[in-house]
C-alpha positions as a LaTeX table, in Angstrom:
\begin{tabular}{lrrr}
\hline
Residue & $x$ (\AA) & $y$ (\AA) & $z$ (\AA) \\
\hline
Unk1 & $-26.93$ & 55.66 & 21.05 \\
Unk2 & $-28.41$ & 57.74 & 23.67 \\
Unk3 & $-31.52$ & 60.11 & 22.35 \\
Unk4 & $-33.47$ & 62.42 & 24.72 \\
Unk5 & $-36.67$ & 64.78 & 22.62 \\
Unk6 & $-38.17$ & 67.77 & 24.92 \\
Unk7 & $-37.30$ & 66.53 & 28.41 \\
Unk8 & $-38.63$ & 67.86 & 30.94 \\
Unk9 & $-37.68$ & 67.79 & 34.75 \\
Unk10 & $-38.60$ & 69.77 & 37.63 \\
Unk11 & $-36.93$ & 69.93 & 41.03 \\
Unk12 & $-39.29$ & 69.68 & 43.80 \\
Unk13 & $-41.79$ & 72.64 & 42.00 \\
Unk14 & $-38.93$ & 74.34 & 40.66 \\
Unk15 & $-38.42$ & 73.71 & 36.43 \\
Unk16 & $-34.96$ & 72.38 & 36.51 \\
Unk17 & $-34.82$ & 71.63 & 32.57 \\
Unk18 & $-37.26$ & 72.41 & 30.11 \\
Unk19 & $-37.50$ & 70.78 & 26.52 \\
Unk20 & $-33.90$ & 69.68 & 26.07 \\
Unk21 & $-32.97$ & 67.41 & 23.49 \\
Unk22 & $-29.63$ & 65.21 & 23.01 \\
Unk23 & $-28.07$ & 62.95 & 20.39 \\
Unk24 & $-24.77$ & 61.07 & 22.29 \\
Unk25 & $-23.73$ & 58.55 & 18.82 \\
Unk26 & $-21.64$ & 55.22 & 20.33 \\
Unk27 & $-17.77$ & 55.80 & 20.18 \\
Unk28 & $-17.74$ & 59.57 & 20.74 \\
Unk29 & $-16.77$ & 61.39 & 23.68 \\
Unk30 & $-18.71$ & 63.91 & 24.83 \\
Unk31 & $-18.79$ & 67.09 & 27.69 \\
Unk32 & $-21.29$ & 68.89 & 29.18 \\
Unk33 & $-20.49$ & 72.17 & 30.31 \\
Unk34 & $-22.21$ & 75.00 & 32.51 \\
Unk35 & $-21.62$ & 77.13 & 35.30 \\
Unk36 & $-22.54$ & 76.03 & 38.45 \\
Unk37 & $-26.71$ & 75.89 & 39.07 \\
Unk38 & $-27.30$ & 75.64 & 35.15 \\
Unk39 & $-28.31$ & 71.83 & 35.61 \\
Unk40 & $-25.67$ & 69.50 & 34.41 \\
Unk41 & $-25.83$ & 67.05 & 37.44 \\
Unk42 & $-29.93$ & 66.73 & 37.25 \\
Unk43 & $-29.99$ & 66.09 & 33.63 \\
Unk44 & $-27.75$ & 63.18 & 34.09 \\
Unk45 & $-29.62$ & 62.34 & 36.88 \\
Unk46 & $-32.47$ & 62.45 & 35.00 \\
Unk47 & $-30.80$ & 60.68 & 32.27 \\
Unk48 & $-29.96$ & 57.60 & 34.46 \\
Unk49 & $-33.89$ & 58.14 & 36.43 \\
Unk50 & $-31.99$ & 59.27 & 39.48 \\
Unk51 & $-34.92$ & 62.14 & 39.64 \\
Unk52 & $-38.40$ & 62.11 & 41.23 \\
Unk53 & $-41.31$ & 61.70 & 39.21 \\
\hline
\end{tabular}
């Protein structure tokens, strides 16, 4: 299981996500969807610590 409480991630000075939280529960499949800009790609990032501190 994969369980993220009020992340927080900027890029460069620029808030990229603010307070997000996420349950993923082993053996589900799950999508994240968005319009382009709205941060999909930098919250995995940040999921897998891609992102600089």
């Amino acid at each position: 299981m994969l369980k993220l409480e009020n992340v927080v991630s900027y890029y460069g000075e620029s808030l990229a996500i603010n307070q997000i939280n996420l349950e993923v529960k082993e053996g589900i499949f799950h999508g994240i969807l968005g319009k382009n800009g709205m941060g999909k790609t930098t919250l995995l990032k940040t999921i897998m610590g891609l992102m600089d501190k």
